[in-house]
Amino acid sequence: EINNIFASQNLEFMLTSELQSEIIRLKKEKRICILAHAYQSHDIWEVADYVGDSFGLSQKAAESDADTVLMCGVRFMAETVKILSPQKRVILANGEAGCPMADMITGAQLRELKAQNPGAKAVCYVNSTAEVKAECDICVTSGNAEKVMSRFAPDEKILFVPDQHLGGHV
């Protein structure tokens, strides 16, 4: 899909600086907000409207007046952008970009886990797929997990997915 946006341009033979200038021109013309996760390379950061962590980028996209959001990150990040900005067109720069942590559990696996643990509260870390988020009672970030989890009763049964380390910590 991203190739269609830039299809009329002969971008493959440009210097990096020329390519960046053309991307900046096109994103303004086509009302595109470019989000770059912090692990992207510097040349991507230079054309991005926002650089940061996954949830923070999703919030910036929601605040943006752009019609289209280009996520330079992984699939769950683009899904989170779409959740917070349902009216916007969201494009994942690399459609194959995934996250091993987000792929640790599927919605079907979580439904099975919940069936095996009736009454348990399902809590997911924000770095999970939209399918998993939809199956959870609450979604947390690393910054608010401790505060959110402190509101549960000490004897309450919790299913914390997919980040077992964060779940164990809080």
mmCIF file with all atom_site columns, C-alpha atoms in Angstrom:
data_model
loop_
_atom_site.group_PDB
_atom_site.id
_atom_site.type_symbol
_atom_site.label_atom_id
_atom_site.label_alt_id
_atom_site.label_comp_id
_atom_site.label_asym_id
_atom_site.label_entity_id
_atom_site.label_seq_id
_atom_site.pdbx_PDB_ins_code
_atom_site.Cartn_x
_atom_site.Cartn_y
_atom_site.Cartn_z
_atom_site.occupancy
_atom_site.B_iso_or_equiv
_atom_site.pdbx_formal_charge
_atom_site.auth_seq_id
_atom_site.auth_comp_id
_atom_site.auth_asym_id
_atom_site.auth_atom_id
_atom_site.pdbx_PDB_model_num
ATOM 1   C CA . GLU A 1 1   ? 0.000   0.000   0.000  1.00 0.00 ? 1   GLU A CA 1
ATOM 2   C CA . ILE A 1 2   ? 2.828   2.399   0.826  1.00 0.00 ? 2   ILE A CA 1
ATOM 3   C CA . ASN A 1 3   ? 4.286   1.715   -2.608 1.00 0.00 ? 3   ASN A CA 1
ATOM 4   C CA . ASN A 1 4   ? 1.056   3.033   -4.168 1.00 0.00 ? 4   ASN A CA 1
ATOM 5   C CA . ILE A 1 5   ? 1.460   6.350   -2.371 1.00 0.00 ? 5   ILE A CA 1
ATOM 6   C CA . PHE A 1 6   ? 4.924   6.847   -3.817 1.00 0.00 ? 6   PHE A CA 1
ATOM 7   C CA . ALA A 1 7   ? 4.344   4.943   -7.097 1.00 0.00 ? 7   ALA A CA 1
ATOM 8   C CA . SER A 1 8   ? 4.492   7.977   -9.357 1.00 0.00 ? 8   SER A CA 1
ATOM 9   C CA . GLN A 1 9   ? 7.912   8.899   -8.030 1.00 0.00 ? 9   GLN A CA 1
ATOM 10  C CA . ASN A 1 10  ? 11.259  7.491   -9.207 1.00 0.00 ? 10  ASN A CA 1
ATOM 11  C CA . LEU A 1 11  ? 12.585  7.070   -5.684 1.00 0.00 ? 11  LEU A CA 1
ATOM 12  C CA . GLU A 1 12  ? 14.991  4.167   -6.040 1.00 0.00 ? 12  GLU A CA 1
ATOM 13  C CA . PHE A 1 13  ? 17.799  6.223   -7.619 1.00 0.00 ? 13  PHE A CA 1
ATOM 14  C CA . MET A 1 14  ? 17.772  9.152   -5.204 1.00 0.00 ? 14  MET A CA 1
ATOM 15  C CA . LEU A 1 15  ? 20.313  10.075  -2.558 1.00 0.00 ? 15  LEU A CA 1
ATOM 16  C CA . THR A 1 16  ? 19.046  9.663   1.002  1.00 0.00 ? 16  THR A CA 1
ATOM 17  C CA . SER A 1 17  ? 18.672  13.426  1.437  1.00 0.00 ? 17  SER A CA 1
ATOM 18  C CA . GLU A 1 18  ? 16.737  13.712  -1.845 1.00 0.00 ? 18  GLU A CA 1
ATOM 19  C CA . LEU A 1 19  ? 14.510  10.813  -0.851 1.00 0.00 ? 19  LEU A CA 1
ATOM 20  C CA . GLN A 1 20  ? 13.861  12.389  2.543  1.00 0.00 ? 20  GLN A CA 1
ATOM 21  C CA . SER A 1 21  ? 12.936  15.716  0.921  1.00 0.00 ? 21  SER A CA 1
ATOM 22  C CA . GLU A 1 22  ? 10.510  13.973  -1.413 1.00 0.00 ? 22  GLU A CA 1
ATOM 23  C CA . ILE A 1 23  ? 8.940   11.987  1.438  1.00 0.00 ? 23  ILE A CA 1
ATOM 24  C CA . ILE A 1 24  ? 8.464   15.188  3.448  1.00 0.00 ? 24  ILE A CA 1
ATOM 25  C CA . ARG A 1 25  ? 6.863   16.893  0.436  1.00 0.00 ? 25  ARG A CA 1
ATOM 26  C CA . LEU A 1 26  ? 4.539   13.950  -0.232 1.00 0.00 ? 26  LEU A CA 1
ATOM 27  C CA . LYS A 1 27  ? 3.493   13.500  3.379  1.00 0.00 ? 27  LYS A CA 1
ATOM 28  C CA . LYS A 1 28  ? 2.394   17.154  3.515  1.00 0.00 ? 28  LYS A CA 1
ATOM 29  C CA . GLU A 1 29  ? 0.604   16.923  0.177  1.00 0.00 ? 29  GLU A CA 1
ATOM 30  C CA . LYS A 1 30  ? -1.195  13.682  1.078  1.00 0.00 ? 30  LYS A CA 1
ATOM 31  C CA . ARG A 1 31  ? -1.805  14.529  4.770  1.00 0.00 ? 31  ARG A CA 1
ATOM 32  C CA . ILE A 1 32  ? 0.217   11.623  6.141  1.00 0.00 ? 32  ILE A CA 1
ATOM 33  C CA . CYS A 1 33  ? 1.556   11.428  9.675  1.00 0.00 ? 33  CYS A CA 1
ATOM 34  C CA . ILE A 1 34  ? 4.712   9.314   9.891  1.00 0.00 ? 34  ILE A CA 1
ATOM 35  C CA . LEU A 1 35  ? 5.389   7.526   13.172 1.00 0.00 ? 35  LEU A CA 1
ATOM 36  C CA . ALA A 1 36  ? 8.793   5.961   13.825 1.00 0.00 ? 36  ALA A CA 1
ATOM 37  C CA . HIS A 1 37  ? 9.456   3.650   16.712 1.00 0.00 ? 37  HIS A CA 1
ATOM 38  C CA . ALA A 1 38  ? 12.634  4.448   18.648 1.00 0.00 ? 38  ALA A CA 1
ATOM 39  C CA . TYR A 1 39  ? 14.439  1.423   17.164 1.00 0.00 ? 39  TYR A CA 1
ATOM 40  C CA . GLN A 1 40  ? 14.161  2.732   13.602 1.00 0.00 ? 40  GLN A CA 1
ATOM 41  C CA . SER A 1 41  ? 17.226  4.161   11.908 1.00 0.00 ? 41  SER A CA 1
ATOM 42  C CA . HIS A 1 42  ? 18.153  7.839   12.053 1.00 0.00 ? 42  HIS A CA 1
ATOM 43  C CA . ASP A 1 43  ? 17.230  8.480   8.405  1.00 0.00 ? 43  ASP A CA 1
ATOM 44  C CA . ILE A 1 44  ? 13.660  7.353   9.210  1.00 0.00 ? 44  ILE A CA 1
ATOM 45  C CA . TRP A 1 45  ? 13.556  9.512   12.347 1.00 0.00 ? 45  TRP A CA 1
ATOM 46  C CA . GLU A 1 46  ? 14.436  12.563  10.241 1.00 0.00 ? 46  GLU A CA 1
ATOM 47  C CA . VAL A 1 47  ? 11.262  12.267  8.131  1.00 0.00 ? 47  VAL A CA 1
ATOM 48  C CA . ALA A 1 48  ? 8.977   11.153  10.961 1.00 0.00 ? 48  ALA A CA 1
ATOM 49  C CA . ASP A 1 49  ? 6.511   13.480  12.614 1.00 0.00 ? 49  ASP A CA 1
ATOM 50  C CA . TYR A 1 50  ? 6.967   11.615  15.882 1.00 0.00 ? 50  TYR A CA 1
ATOM 51  C CA . VAL A 1 51  ? 9.586   9.212   17.273 1.00 0.00 ? 51  VAL A CA 1
ATOM 52  C CA . GLY A 1 52  ? 8.978   7.272   20.462 1.00 0.00 ? 52  GLY A CA 1
ATOM 53  C CA . ASP A 1 53  ? 7.546   4.174   22.069 1.00 0.00 ? 53  ASP A CA 1
ATOM 54  C CA . SER A 1 54  ? 4.580   2.279   20.690 1.00 0.00 ? 54  SER A CA 1
ATOM 55  C CA . PHE A 1 55  ? 1.770   3.610   22.878 1.00 0.00 ? 55  PHE A CA 1
ATOM 56  C CA . GLY A 1 56  ? 3.056   7.188   22.867 1.00 0.00 ? 56  GLY A CA 1
ATOM 57  C CA . LEU A 1 57  ? 3.149   7.104   19.068 1.00 0.00 ? 57  LEU A CA 1
ATOM 58  C CA . SER A 1 58  ? -0.446  5.873   18.970 1.00 0.00 ? 58  SER A CA 1
ATOM 59  C CA . GLN A 1 59  ? -1.497  8.795   21.144 1.00 0.00 ? 59  GLN A CA 1
ATOM 60  C CA . LYS A 1 60  ? 0.328   11.262  18.861 1.00 0.00 ? 60  LYS A CA 1
ATOM 61  C CA . ALA A 1 61  ? -1.414  9.757   15.837 1.00 0.00 ? 61  ALA A CA 1
ATOM 62  C CA . ALA A 1 62  ? -4.782  10.267  17.522 1.00 0.00 ? 62  ALA A CA 1
ATOM 63  C CA . GLU A 1 63  ? -3.928  13.945  18.109 1.00 0.00 ? 63  GLU A CA 1
ATOM 64  C CA . SER A 1 64  ? -2.750  14.452  14.533 1.00 0.00 ? 64  SER A CA 1
ATOM 65  C CA . ASP A 1 65  ? -5.018  16.029  11.927 1.00 0.00 ? 65  ASP A CA 1
ATOM 66  C CA . ALA A 1 66  ? -3.574  13.753  9.224  1.00 0.00 ? 66  ALA A CA 1
ATOM 67  C CA . ASP A 1 67  ? -5.932  11.514  7.260  1.00 0.00 ? 67  ASP A CA 1
ATOM 68  C CA . THR A 1 68  ? -3.389  8.700   6.970  1.00 0.00 ? 68  THR A CA 1
ATOM 69  C CA . VAL A 1 69  ? -0.871  7.345   9.456  1.00 0.00 ? 69  VAL A CA 1
ATOM 70  C CA . LEU A 1 70  ? 2.248   5.495   8.364  1.00 0.00 ? 70  LEU A CA 1
ATOM 71  C CA . MET A 1 71  ? 3.623   3.335   11.188 1.00 0.00 ? 71  MET A CA 1
ATOM 72  C CA . CYS A 1 72  ? 7.321   2.528   10.933 1.00 0.00 ? 72  CYS A CA 1
ATOM 73  C CA . GLY A 1 73  ? 7.190   -0.203  13.539 1.00 0.00 ? 73  GLY A CA 1
ATOM 74  C CA . VAL A 1 74  ? 5.511   -3.582  14.006 1.00 0.00 ? 74  VAL A CA 1
ATOM 75  C CA . ARG A 1 75  ? 1.970   -4.861  13.431 1.00 0.00 ? 75  ARG A CA 1
ATOM 76  C CA . PHE A 1 76  ? 0.628   -4.499  16.994 1.00 0.00 ? 76  PHE A CA 1
ATOM 77  C CA . MET A 1 77  ? 1.710   -0.835  16.927 1.00 0.00 ? 77  MET A CA 1
ATOM 78  C CA . ALA A 1 78  ? -0.300  -0.171  13.761 1.00 0.00 ? 78  ALA A CA 1
ATOM 79  C CA . GLU A 1 79  ? -3.269  -1.994  15.322 1.00 0.00 ? 79  GLU A CA 1
ATOM 80  C CA . THR A 1 80  ? -3.050  0.218   18.404 1.00 0.00 ? 80  THR A CA 1
ATOM 81  C CA . VAL A 1 81  ? -2.989  3.314   16.181 1.00 0.00 ? 81  VAL A CA 1
ATOM 82  C CA . LYS A 1 82  ? -6.153  2.065   14.478 1.00 0.00 ? 82  LYS A CA 1
ATOM 83  C CA . ILE A 1 83  ? -7.839  1.410   17.844 1.00 0.00 ? 83  ILE A CA 1
ATOM 84  C CA . LEU A 1 84  ? -7.142  4.995   18.960 1.00 0.00 ? 84  LEU A CA 1
ATOM 85  C CA . SER A 1 85  ? -7.827  6.514   15.504 1.00 0.00 ? 85  SER A CA 1
ATOM 86  C CA . PRO A 1 86  ? -10.548 4.398   13.885 1.00 0.00 ? 86  PRO A CA 1
ATOM 87  C CA . GLN A 1 87  ? -11.397 7.095   11.345 1.00 0.00 ? 87  GLN A CA 1
ATOM 88  C CA . LYS A 1 88  ? -7.850  7.229   9.955  1.00 0.00 ? 88  LYS A CA 1
ATOM 89  C CA . ARG A 1 89  ? -6.246  5.085   7.312  1.00 0.00 ? 89  ARG A CA 1
ATOM 90  C CA . VAL A 1 90  ? -3.341  3.252   8.976  1.00 0.00 ? 90  VAL A CA 1
ATOM 91  C CA . ILE A 1 91  ? -0.497  1.752   6.975  1.00 0.00 ? 91  ILE A CA 1
ATOM 92  C CA . LEU A 1 92  ? 2.256   -0.463  8.327  1.00 0.00 ? 92  LEU A CA 1
ATOM 93  C CA . ALA A 1 93  ? 5.485   0.363   6.471  1.00 0.00 ? 93  ALA A CA 1
ATOM 94  C CA . ASN A 1 94  ? 6.535   -3.290  6.460  1.00 0.00 ? 94  ASN A CA 1
ATOM 95  C CA . GLY A 1 95  ? 3.484   -5.530  6.457  1.00 0.00 ? 95  GLY A CA 1
ATOM 96  C CA . GLU A 1 96  ? 5.562   -8.485  7.626  1.00 0.00 ? 96  GLU A CA 1
ATOM 97  C CA . ALA A 1 97  ? 6.972   -6.696  10.696 1.00 0.00 ? 97  ALA A CA 1
ATOM 98  C CA . GLY A 1 98  ? 5.958   -8.594  13.786 1.00 0.00 ? 98  GLY A CA 1
ATOM 99  C CA . CYS A 1 99  ? 6.852   -8.704  17.452 1.00 0.00 ? 99  CYS A CA 1
ATOM 100 C CA . PRO A 1 100 ? 7.830   -11.972 19.144 1.00 0.00 ? 100 PRO A CA 1
ATOM 101 C CA . MET A 1 101 ? 6.281   -10.865 22.435 1.00 0.00 ? 101 MET A CA 1
ATOM 102 C CA . ALA A 1 102 ? 2.975   -9.866  20.858 1.00 0.00 ? 102 ALA A CA 1
ATOM 103 C CA . ASP A 1 103 ? 2.919   -13.200 19.046 1.00 0.00 ? 103 ASP A CA 1
ATOM 104 C CA . MET A 1 104 ? 3.375   -15.203 22.283 1.00 0.00 ? 104 MET A CA 1
ATOM 105 C CA . ILE A 1 105 ? -0.385  -15.586 22.702 1.00 0.00 ? 105 ILE A CA 1
ATOM 106 C CA . THR A 1 106 ? -3.374  -15.450 20.369 1.00 0.00 ? 106 THR A CA 1
ATOM 107 C CA . GLY A 1 107 ? -6.926  -14.454 21.144 1.00 0.00 ? 107 GLY A CA 1
ATOM 108 C CA . ALA A 1 108 ? -7.978  -18.126 20.899 1.00 0.00 ? 108 ALA A CA 1
ATOM 109 C CA . GLN A 1 109 ? -5.274  -19.179 23.362 1.00 0.00 ? 109 GLN A CA 1
ATOM 110 C CA . LEU A 1 110 ? -6.327  -16.471 25.792 1.00 0.00 ? 110 LEU A CA 1
ATOM 111 C CA . ARG A 1 111 ? -9.989  -17.495 25.504 1.00 0.00 ? 111 ARG A CA 1
ATOM 112 C CA . GLU A 1 112 ? -8.935  -21.063 26.359 1.00 0.00 ? 112 GLU A CA 1
ATOM 113 C CA . LEU A 1 113 ? -6.864  -19.839 29.314 1.00 0.00 ? 113 LEU A CA 1
ATOM 114 C CA . LYS A 1 114 ? -9.825  -17.811 30.566 1.00 0.00 ? 114 LYS A CA 1
ATOM 115 C CA . ALA A 1 115 ? -12.118 -20.847 30.249 1.00 0.00 ? 115 ALA A CA 1
ATOM 116 C CA . GLN A 1 116 ? -9.650  -22.837 32.357 1.00 0.00 ? 116 GLN A CA 1
ATOM 117 C CA . ASN A 1 117 ? -9.592  -20.044 34.971 1.00 0.00 ? 117 ASN A CA 1
ATOM 118 C CA . PRO A 1 118 ? -13.183 -18.856 35.456 1.00 0.00 ? 118 PRO A CA 1
ATOM 119 C CA . GLY A 1 119 ? -13.452 -15.553 37.271 1.00 0.00 ? 119 GLY A CA 1
ATOM 120 C CA . ALA A 1 120 ? -9.836  -14.594 36.638 1.00 0.00 ? 120 ALA A CA 1
ATOM 121 C CA . LYS A 1 121 ? -9.193  -11.089 35.374 1.00 0.00 ? 121 LYS A CA 1
ATOM 122 C CA . ALA A 1 122 ? -7.320  -10.953 32.069 1.00 0.00 ? 122 ALA A CA 1
ATOM 123 C CA . VAL A 1 123 ? -4.717  -8.193  31.922 1.00 0.00 ? 123 VAL A CA 1
ATOM 124 C CA . CYS A 1 124 ? -2.549  -7.587  28.892 1.00 0.00 ? 124 CYS A CA 1
ATOM 125 C CA . TYR A 1 125 ? 0.521   -5.545  28.271 1.00 0.00 ? 125 TYR A CA 1
ATOM 126 C CA . VAL A 1 126 ? -0.007  -2.951  25.553 1.00 0.00 ? 126 VAL A CA 1
ATOM 127 C CA . ASN A 1 127 ? 2.559   -4.760  23.382 1.00 0.00 ? 127 ASN A CA 1
ATOM 128 C CA . SER A 1 128 ? -0.028  -7.321  22.331 1.00 0.00 ? 128 SER A CA 1
ATOM 129 C CA . THR A 1 129 ? -2.255  -7.774  19.317 1.00 0.00 ? 129 THR A CA 1
ATOM 130 C CA . ALA A 1 130 ? -5.654  -6.127  18.962 1.00 0.00 ? 130 ALA A CA 1
ATOM 131 C CA . GLU A 1 131 ? -7.211  -9.608  19.101 1.00 0.00 ? 131 GLU A CA 1
ATOM 132 C CA . VAL A 1 132 ? -5.641  -10.232 22.528 1.00 0.00 ? 132 VAL A CA 1
ATOM 133 C CA . LYS A 1 133 ? -6.514  -6.743  23.787 1.00 0.00 ? 133 LYS A CA 1
ATOM 134 C CA . ALA A 1 134 ? -10.158 -7.398  22.852 1.00 0.00 ? 134 ALA A CA 1
ATOM 135 C CA . GLU A 1 135 ? -10.184 -10.488 25.100 1.00 0.00 ? 135 GLU A CA 1
ATOM 136 C CA . CYS A 1 136 ? -8.768  -8.679  28.143 1.00 0.00 ? 136 CYS A CA 1
ATOM 137 C CA . ASP A 1 137 ? -10.432 -6.849  30.983 1.00 0.00 ? 137 ASP A CA 1
ATOM 138 C CA . ILE A 1 138 ? -7.705  -4.211  31.042 1.00 0.00 ? 138 ILE A CA 1
ATOM 139 C CA . CYS A 1 139 ? -4.620  -3.232  29.078 1.00 0.00 ? 139 CYS A CA 1
ATOM 140 C CA . VAL A 1 140 ? -1.572  -1.746  30.803 1.00 0.00 ? 140 VAL A CA 1
ATOM 141 C CA . THR A 1 141 ? 1.691   -0.075  29.849 1.00 0.00 ? 141 THR A CA 1
ATOM 142 C CA . SER A 1 142 ? 5.019   -0.599  31.588 1.00 0.00 ? 142 SER A CA 1
ATOM 143 C CA . GLY A 1 143 ? 4.583   2.884   33.042 1.00 0.00 ? 143 GLY A CA 1
ATOM 144 C CA . ASN A 1 144 ? 1.176   2.275   34.644 1.00 0.00 ? 144 ASN A CA 1
ATOM 145 C CA . ALA A 1 145 ? 1.128   -1.503  35.251 1.00 0.00 ? 145 ALA A CA 1
ATOM 146 C CA . GLU A 1 146 ? 2.138   -1.302  38.907 1.00 0.00 ? 146 GLU A CA 1
ATOM 147 C CA . LYS A 1 147 ? -0.455  1.363   39.727 1.00 0.00 ? 147 LYS A CA 1
ATOM 148 C CA . VAL A 1 148 ? -3.226  -0.452  37.844 1.00 0.00 ? 148 VAL A CA 1
ATOM 149 C CA . MET A 1 149 ? -2.397  -3.841  39.330 1.00 0.00 ? 149 MET A CA 1
ATOM 150 C CA . SER A 1 150 ? -2.371  -2.393  42.863 1.00 0.00 ? 150 SER A CA 1
ATOM 151 C CA . ARG A 1 151 ? -6.112  -1.799  42.505 1.00 0.00 ? 151 ARG A CA 1
ATOM 152 C CA . PHE A 1 152 ? -6.851  -5.523  42.325 1.00 0.00 ? 152 PHE A CA 1
ATOM 153 C CA . ALA A 1 153 ? -7.586  -7.377  45.560 1.00 0.00 ? 153 ALA A CA 1
ATOM 154 C CA . PRO A 1 154 ? -4.560  -9.362  46.833 1.00 0.00 ? 154 PRO A CA 1
ATOM 155 C CA . ASP A 1 155 ? -6.432  -12.667 46.445 1.00 0.00 ? 155 ASP A CA 1
ATOM 156 C CA . GLU A 1 156 ? -7.842  -11.867 42.995 1.00 0.00 ? 156 GLU A CA 1
ATOM 157 C CA . LYS A 1 157 ? -6.769  -14.290 40.282 1.00 0.00 ? 157 LYS A CA 1
ATOM 158 C CA . ILE A 1 158 ? -4.985  -12.502 37.412 1.00 0.00 ? 158 ILE A CA 1
ATOM 159 C CA . LEU A 1 159 ? -4.005  -13.761 33.967 1.00 0.00 ? 159 LEU A CA 1
ATOM 160 C CA . PHE A 1 160 ? -1.238  -11.384 32.855 1.00 0.00 ? 160 PHE A CA 1
ATOM 161 C CA . VAL A 1 161 ? -0.251  -11.743 29.184 1.00 0.00 ? 161 VAL A CA 1
ATOM 162 C CA . PRO A 1 162 ? 2.002   -11.788 27.223 1.00 0.00 ? 162 PRO A CA 1
ATOM 163 C CA . ASP A 1 163 ? 4.912   -10.309 29.213 1.00 0.00 ? 163 ASP A CA 1
ATOM 164 C CA . GLN A 1 164 ? 5.458   -12.755 32.078 1.00 0.00 ? 164 GLN A CA 1
ATOM 165 C CA . HIS A 1 165 ? 8.388   -10.719 33.425 1.00 0.00 ? 165 HIS A CA 1
ATOM 166 C CA . LEU A 1 166 ? 6.345   -7.538  33.789 1.00 0.00 ? 166 LEU A CA 1
ATOM 167 C CA . GLY A 1 167 ? 3.438   -9.576  35.163 1.00 0.00 ? 167 GLY A CA 1
ATOM 168 C CA . GLY A 1 168 ? 5.706   -11.235 37.716 1.00 0.00 ? 168 GLY A CA 1
ATOM 169 C CA . HIS A 1 169 ? 7.170   -7.881  38.735 1.00 0.00 ? 169 HIS A CA 1
ATOM 170 C CA . VAL A 1 170 ? 3.839   -6.206  39.370 1.00 0.00 ? 170 VAL A CA 1
#
